[in-house]
PDB file of C-alpha atoms in Angstrom:
ATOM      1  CA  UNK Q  66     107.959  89.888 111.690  1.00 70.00           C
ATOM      2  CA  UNK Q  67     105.092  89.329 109.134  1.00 76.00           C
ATOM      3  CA  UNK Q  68     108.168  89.322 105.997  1.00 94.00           C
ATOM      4  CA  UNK Q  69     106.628  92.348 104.423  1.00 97.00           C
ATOM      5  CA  UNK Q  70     108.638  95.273 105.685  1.00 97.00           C
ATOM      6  CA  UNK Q  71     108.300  99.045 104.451  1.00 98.00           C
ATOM      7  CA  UNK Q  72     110.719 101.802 104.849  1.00 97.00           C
ATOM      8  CA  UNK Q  73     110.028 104.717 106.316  1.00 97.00           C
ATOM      9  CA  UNK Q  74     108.048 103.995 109.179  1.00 96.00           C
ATOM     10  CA  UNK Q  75     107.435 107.939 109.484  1.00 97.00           C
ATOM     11  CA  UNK Q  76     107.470 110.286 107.039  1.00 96.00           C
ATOM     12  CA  UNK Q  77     106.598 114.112 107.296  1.00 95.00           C
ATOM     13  CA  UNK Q  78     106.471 116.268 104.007  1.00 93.00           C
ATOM     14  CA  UNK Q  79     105.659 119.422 102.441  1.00 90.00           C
ATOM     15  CA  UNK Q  80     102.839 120.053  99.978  1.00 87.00           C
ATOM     16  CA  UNK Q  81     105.572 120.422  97.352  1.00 87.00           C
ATOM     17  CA  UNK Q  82     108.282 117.718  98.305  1.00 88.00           C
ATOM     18  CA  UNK Q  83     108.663 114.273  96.270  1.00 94.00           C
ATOM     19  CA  UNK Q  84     108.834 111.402  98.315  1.00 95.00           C
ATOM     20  CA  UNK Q  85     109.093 107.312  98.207  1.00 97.00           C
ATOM     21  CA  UNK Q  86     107.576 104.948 100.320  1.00 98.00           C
ATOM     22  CA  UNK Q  87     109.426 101.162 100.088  1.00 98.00           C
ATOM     23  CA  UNK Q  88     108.369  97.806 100.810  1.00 98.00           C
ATOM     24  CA  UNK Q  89     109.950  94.761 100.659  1.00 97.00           C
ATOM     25  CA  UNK Q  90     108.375  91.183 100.777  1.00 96.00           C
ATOM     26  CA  UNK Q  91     110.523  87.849 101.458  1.00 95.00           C
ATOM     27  CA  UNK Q  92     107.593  85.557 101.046  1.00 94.00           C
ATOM     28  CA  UNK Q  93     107.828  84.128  97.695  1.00 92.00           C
ATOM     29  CA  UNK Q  94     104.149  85.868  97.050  1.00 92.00           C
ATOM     30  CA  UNK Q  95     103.394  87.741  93.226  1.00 90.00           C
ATOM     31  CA  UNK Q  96     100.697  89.794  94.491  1.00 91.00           C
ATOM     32  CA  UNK Q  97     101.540  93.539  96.321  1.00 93.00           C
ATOM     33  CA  UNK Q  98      99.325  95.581  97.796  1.00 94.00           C
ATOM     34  CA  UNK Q  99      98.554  99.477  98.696  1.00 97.00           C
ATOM     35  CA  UNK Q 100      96.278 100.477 101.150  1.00 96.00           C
ATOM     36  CA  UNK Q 101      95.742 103.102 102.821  1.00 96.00           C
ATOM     37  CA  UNK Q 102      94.448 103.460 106.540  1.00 95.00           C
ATOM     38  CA  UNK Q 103      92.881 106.640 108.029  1.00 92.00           C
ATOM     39  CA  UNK Q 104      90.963 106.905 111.363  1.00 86.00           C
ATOM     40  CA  UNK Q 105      87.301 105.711 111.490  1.00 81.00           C
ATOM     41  CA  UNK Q 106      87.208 104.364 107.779  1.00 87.00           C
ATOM     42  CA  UNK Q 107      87.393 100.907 106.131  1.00 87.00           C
ATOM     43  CA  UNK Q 108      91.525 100.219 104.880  1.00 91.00           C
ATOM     44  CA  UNK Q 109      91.430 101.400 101.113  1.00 93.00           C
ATOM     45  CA  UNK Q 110      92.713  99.373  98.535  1.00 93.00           C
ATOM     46  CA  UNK Q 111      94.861 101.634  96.347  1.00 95.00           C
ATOM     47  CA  UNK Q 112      96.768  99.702  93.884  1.00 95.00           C
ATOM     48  CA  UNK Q 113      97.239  95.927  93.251  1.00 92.00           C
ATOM     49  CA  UNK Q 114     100.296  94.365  91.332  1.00 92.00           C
ATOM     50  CA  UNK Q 115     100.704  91.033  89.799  1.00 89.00           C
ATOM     51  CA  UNK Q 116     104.057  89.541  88.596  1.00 88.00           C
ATOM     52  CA  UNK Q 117     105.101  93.256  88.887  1.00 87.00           C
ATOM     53  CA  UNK Q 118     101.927  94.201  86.548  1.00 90.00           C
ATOM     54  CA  UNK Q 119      99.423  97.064  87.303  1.00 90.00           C
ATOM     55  CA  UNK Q 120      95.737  95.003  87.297  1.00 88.00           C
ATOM     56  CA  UNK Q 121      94.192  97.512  89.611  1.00 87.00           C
ATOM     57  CA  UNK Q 122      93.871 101.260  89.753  1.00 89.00           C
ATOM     58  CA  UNK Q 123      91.102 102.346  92.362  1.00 88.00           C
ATOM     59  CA  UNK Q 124      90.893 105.583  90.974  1.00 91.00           C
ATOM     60  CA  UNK Q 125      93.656 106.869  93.313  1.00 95.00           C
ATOM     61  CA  UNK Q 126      95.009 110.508  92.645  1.00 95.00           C
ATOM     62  CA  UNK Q 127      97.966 111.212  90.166  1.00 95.00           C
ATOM     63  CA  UNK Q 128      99.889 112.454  93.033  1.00 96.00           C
ATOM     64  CA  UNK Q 129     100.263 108.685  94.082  1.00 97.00           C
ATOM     65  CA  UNK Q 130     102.402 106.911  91.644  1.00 96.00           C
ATOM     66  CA  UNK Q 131     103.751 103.002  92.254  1.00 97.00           C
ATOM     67  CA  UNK Q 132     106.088 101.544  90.961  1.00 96.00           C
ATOM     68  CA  UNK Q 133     106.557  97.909  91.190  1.00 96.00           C
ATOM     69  CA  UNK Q 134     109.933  96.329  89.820  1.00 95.00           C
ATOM     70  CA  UNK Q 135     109.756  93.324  90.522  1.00 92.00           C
ATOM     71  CA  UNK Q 136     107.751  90.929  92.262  1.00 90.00           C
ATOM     72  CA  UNK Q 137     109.172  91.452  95.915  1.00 94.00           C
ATOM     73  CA  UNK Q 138     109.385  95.511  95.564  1.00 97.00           C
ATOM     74  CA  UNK Q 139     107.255  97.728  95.827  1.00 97.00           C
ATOM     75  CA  UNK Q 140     107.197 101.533  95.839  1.00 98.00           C
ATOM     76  CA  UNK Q 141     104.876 104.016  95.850  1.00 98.00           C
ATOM     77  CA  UNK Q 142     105.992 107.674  95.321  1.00 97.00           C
ATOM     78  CA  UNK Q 143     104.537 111.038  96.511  1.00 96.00           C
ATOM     79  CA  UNK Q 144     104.095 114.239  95.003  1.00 94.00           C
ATOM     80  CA  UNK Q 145     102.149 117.673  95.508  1.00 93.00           C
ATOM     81  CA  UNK Q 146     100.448 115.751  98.153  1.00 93.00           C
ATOM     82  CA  UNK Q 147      97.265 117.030 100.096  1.00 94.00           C
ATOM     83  CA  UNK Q 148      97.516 116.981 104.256  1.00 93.00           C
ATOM     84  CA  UNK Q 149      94.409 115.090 104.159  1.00 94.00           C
ATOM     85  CA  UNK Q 150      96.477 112.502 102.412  1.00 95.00           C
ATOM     86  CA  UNK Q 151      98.280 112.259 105.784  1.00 96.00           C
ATOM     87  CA  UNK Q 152      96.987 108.700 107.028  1.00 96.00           C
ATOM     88  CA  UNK Q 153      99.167 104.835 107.317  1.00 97.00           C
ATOM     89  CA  UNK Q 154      99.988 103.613 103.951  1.00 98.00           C
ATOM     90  CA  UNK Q 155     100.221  99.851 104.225  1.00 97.00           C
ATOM     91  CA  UNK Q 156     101.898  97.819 101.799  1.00 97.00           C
ATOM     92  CA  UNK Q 157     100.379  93.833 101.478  1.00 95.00           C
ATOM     93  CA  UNK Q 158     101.192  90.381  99.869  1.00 94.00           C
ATOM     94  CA  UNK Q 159      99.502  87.839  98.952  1.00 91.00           C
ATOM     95  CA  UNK Q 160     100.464  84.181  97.444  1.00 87.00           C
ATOM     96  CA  UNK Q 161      98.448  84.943  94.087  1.00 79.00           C
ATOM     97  CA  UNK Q 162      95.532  87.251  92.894  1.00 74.00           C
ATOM     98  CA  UNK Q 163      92.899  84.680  92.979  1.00 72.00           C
ATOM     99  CA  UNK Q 164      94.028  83.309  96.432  1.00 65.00           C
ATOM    100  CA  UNK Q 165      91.261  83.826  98.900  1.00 67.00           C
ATOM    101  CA  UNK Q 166      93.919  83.698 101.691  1.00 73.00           C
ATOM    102  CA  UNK Q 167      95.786  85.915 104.208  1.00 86.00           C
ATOM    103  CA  UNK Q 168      97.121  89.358 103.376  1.00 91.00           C
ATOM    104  CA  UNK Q 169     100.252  89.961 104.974  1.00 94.00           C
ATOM    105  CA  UNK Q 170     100.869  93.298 106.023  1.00 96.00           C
ATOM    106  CA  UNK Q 171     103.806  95.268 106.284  1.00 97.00           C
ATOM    107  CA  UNK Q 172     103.709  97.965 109.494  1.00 96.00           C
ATOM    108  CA  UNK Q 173     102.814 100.515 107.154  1.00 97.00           C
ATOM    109  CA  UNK Q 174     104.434 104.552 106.578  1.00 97.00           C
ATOM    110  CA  UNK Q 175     103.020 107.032 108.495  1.00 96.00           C
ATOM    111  CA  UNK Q 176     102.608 110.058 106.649  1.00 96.00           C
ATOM    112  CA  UNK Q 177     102.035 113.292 108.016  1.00 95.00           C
ATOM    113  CA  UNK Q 178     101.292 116.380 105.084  1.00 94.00           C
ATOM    114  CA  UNK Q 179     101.800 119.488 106.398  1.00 92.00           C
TER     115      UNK Q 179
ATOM    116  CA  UNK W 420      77.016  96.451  98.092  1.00 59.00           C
ATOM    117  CA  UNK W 421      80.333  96.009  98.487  1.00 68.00           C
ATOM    118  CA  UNK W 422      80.375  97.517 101.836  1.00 90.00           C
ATOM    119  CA  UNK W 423      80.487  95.429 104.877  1.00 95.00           C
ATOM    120  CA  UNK W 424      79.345  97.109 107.935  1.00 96.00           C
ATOM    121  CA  UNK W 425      81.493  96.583 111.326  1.00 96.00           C
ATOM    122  CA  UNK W 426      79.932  97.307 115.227  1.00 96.00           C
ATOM    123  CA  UNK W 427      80.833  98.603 117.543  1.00 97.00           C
ATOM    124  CA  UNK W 428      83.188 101.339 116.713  1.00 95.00           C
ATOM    125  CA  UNK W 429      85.064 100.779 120.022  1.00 96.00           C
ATOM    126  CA  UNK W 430      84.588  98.483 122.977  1.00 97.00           C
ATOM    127  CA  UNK W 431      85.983  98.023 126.456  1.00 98.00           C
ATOM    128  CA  UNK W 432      85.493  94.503 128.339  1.00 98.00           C
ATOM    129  CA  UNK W 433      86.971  93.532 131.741  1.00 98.00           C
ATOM    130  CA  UNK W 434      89.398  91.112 131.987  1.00 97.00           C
ATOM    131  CA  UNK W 435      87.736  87.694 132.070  1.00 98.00           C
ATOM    132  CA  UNK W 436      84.615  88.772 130.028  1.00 98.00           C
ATOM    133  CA  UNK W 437      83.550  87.967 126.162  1.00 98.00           C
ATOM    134  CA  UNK W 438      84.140  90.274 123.646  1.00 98.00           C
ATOM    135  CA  UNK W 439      81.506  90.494 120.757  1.00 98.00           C
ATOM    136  CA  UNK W 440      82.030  92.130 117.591  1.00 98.00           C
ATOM    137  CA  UNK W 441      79.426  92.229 114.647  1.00 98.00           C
ATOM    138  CA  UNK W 442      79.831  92.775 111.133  1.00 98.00           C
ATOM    139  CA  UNK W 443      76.680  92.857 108.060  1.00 97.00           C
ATOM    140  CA  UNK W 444      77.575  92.738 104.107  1.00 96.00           C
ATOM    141  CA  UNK W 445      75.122  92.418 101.509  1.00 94.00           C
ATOM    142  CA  UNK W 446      76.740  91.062  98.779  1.00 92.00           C
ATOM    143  CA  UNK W 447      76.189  87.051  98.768  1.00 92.00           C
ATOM    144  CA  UNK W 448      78.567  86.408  96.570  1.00 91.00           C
ATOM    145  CA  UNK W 449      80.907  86.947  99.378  1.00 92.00           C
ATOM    146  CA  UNK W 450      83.120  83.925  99.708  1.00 90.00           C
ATOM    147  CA  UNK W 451      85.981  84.556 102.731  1.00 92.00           C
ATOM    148  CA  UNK W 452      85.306  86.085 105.364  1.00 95.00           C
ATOM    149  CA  UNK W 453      88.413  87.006 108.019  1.00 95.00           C
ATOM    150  CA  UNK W 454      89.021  88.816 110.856  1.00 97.00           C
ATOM    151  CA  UNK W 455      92.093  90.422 111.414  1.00 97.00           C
ATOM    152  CA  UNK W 456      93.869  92.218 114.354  1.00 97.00           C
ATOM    153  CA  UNK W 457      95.786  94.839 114.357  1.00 96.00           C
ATOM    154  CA  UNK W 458      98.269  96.638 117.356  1.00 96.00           C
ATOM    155  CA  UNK W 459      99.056 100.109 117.357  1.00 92.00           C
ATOM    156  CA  UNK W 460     102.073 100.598 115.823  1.00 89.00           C
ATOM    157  CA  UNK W 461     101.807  97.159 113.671  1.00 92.00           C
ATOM    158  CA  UNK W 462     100.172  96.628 110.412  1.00 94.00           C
ATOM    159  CA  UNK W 463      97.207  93.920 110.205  1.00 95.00           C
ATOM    160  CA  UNK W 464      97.438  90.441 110.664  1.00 95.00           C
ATOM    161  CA  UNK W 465      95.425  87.040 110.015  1.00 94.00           C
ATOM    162  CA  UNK W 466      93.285  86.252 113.339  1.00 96.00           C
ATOM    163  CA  UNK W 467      91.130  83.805 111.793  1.00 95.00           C
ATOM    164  CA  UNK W 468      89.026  82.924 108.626  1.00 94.00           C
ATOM    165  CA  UNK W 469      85.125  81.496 108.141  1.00 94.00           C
ATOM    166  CA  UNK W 470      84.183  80.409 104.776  1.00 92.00           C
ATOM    167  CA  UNK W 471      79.988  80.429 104.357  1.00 90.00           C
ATOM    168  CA  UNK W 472      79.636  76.411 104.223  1.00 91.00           C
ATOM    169  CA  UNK W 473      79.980  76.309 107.799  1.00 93.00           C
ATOM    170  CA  UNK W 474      78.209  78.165 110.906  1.00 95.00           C
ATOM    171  CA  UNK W 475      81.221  78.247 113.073  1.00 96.00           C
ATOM    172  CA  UNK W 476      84.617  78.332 113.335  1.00 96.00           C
ATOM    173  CA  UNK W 477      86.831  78.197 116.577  1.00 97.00           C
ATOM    174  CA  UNK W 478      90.579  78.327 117.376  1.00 96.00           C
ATOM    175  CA  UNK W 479      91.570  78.702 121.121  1.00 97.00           C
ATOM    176  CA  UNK W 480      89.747  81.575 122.567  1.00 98.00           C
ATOM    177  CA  UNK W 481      88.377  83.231 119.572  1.00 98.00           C
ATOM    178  CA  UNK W 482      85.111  82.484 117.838  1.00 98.00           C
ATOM    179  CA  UNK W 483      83.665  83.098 114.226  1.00 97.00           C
ATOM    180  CA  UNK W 484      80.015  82.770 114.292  1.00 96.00           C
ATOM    181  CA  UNK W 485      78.670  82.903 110.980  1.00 96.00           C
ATOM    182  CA  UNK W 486      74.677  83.074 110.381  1.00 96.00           C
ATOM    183  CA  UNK W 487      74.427  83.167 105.876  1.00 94.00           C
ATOM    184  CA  UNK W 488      70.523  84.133 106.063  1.00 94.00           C
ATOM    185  CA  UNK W 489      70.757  86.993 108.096  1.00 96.00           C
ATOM    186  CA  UNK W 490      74.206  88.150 105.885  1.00 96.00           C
ATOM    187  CA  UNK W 491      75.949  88.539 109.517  1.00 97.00           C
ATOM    188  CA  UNK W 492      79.288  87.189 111.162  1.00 97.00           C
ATOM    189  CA  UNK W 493      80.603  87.916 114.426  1.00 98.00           C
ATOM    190  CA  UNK W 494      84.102  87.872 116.438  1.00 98.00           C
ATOM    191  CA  UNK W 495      83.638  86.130 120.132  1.00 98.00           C
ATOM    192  CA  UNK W 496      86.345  86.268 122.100  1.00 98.00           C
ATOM    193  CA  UNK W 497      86.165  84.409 125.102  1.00 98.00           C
ATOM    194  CA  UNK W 498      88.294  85.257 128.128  1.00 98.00           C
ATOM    195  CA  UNK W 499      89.371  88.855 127.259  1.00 98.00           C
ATOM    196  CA  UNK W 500      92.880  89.351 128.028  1.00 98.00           C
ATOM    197  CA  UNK W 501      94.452  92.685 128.355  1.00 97.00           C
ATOM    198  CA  UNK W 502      97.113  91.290 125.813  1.00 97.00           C
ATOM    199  CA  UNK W 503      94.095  91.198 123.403  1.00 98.00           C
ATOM    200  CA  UNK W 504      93.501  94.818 123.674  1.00 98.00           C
ATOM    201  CA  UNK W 505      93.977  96.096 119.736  1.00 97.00           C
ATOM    202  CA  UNK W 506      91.774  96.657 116.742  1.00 96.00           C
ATOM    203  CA  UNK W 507      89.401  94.218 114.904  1.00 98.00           C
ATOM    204  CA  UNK W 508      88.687  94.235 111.731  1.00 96.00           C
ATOM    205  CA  UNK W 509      86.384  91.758 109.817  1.00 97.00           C
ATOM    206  CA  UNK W 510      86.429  91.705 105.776  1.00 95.00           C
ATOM    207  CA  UNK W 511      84.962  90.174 103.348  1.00 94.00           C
ATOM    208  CA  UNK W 512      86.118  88.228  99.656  1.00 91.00           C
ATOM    209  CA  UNK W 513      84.964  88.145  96.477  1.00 87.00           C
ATOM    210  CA  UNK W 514      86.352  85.947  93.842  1.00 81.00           C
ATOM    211  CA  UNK W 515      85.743  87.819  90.787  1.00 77.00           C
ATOM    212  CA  UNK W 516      87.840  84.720  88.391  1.00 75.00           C
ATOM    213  CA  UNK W 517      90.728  87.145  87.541  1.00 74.00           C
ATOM    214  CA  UNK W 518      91.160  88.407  91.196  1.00 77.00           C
ATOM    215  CA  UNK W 519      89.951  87.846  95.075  1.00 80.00           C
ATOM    216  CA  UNK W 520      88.728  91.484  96.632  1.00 84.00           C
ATOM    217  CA  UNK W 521      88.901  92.220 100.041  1.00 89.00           C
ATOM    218  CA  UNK W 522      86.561  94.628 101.682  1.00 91.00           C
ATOM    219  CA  UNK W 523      87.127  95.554 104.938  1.00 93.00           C
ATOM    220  CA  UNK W 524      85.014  96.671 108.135  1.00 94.00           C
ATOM    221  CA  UNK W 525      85.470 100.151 109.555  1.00 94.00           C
ATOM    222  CA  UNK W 526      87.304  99.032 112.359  1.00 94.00           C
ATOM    223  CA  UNK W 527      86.481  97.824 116.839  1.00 96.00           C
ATOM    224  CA  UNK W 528      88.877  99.263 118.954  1.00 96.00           C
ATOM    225  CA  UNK W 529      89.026  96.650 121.783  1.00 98.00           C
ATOM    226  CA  UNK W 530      90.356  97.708 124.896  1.00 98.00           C
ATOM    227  CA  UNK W 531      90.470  95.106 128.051  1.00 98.00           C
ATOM    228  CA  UNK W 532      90.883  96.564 130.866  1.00 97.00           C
ATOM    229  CA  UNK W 533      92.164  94.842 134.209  1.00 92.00           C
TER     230      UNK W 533
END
């Protein structure tokens, strides 16, 4: 039990469904993470929040929109997705922005597109 | 330059024997460097951390070796356990004043067999 825990674990879709992946933190932390893990590549950083503010964007796909409403939720929802954005989608916190320390990860969403 | 390159892609050790896993990164302004682990089915987590003022770091059976000239750091895990059987990654942290960045490695698979 890192503390970060994301709902679904599994998720399948359709190209036109609209979806929402959840995570939850319990740490105390004001950073939030998305990342996204697919075979054989380096873990993606997707979008970072801080005190529930947007301060990165890595030129991730309109289809992906987060939502953060606070500092222990985050959400990240789906639409007209690709299949090749099937892959893990892990959600992460962290103590502060500038903190060079650990990354707690939630298990992460498996999403299939089909 | 941001990239931080992780071998090998996979890696099987008998029980008993010392894992090695290398990573390269080019960017010296690099200041964190950790390794974490990862289980199938679990997200990340925090193995253990270098920073570049020291050459090596150790806690129980695992090993950061950490050479700044050559921009290379390494994983040693000494004893291979089947229980260690998962996949490494090693990243790297930039502290650009507003925010730390993490880039990660591609990714060992380490599997120990009996």
């Amino acid at each position: 039990e890192t503390g970060v825990t994301q709902t679904p674990r599994h998720l399948v879709m359709g190209m036109t469904n609209k979806k929402s992946l959840k995570c939850e933190q319990h740490l105390g932390h004001n950073a939030m993470y998305w990342y996204k893990q697919s075979a054989k590549k380096p873990l993606e950083l997707m979008f970072v929040y801080n005190f529930k503010e947007q301060t990165e964007n890595n030129s991730v796909p309109s289809r992906f929109s987060p939502e953060c409403p606070n500092s222990s939720h985050l959400f990240l929802h789906l639409h007209t997705l690709q299949p090749e954005d099937s892959a893990l989608y892990l959600c992460a916190s962290r103590r502060g922005l500038t903190a060079s320390g650990e990354l707690f990860f939630g298990e992460g969403s498996r999403l299939t597109v089909l | 330059q941001q990239q931080v390159k992780q071998s090998p892609q996979s890696l099987i050790v008998q029980k008993g024997g010392i894992s090695i896993i290398n990573c390269a990164y080019e960017n010296t302004a690099f200041d964190y460097f950790p390794w974490y682990q990862q289980f199938p089915g679990k997200g990340p987590a925090l193995l253990i951390a270098i920073r570049p003022d020291v050459s090596e770091k150790k806690e129980g059976r695992f090993t950061i070796s950490f050479n700044k000239s050559a921009k290379q750091f390494s994983l040693h895990i000494m004893d291979s356990q089947p229980g260690d059987s998962a996949t490494y990654f090693c990243a790297a942290s930039i502290n650009t004043g507003t925010a730390s960045k993490l880039t990660f490695g591609t990714g060992t698979r380490l599997q120990v067999t009996l």
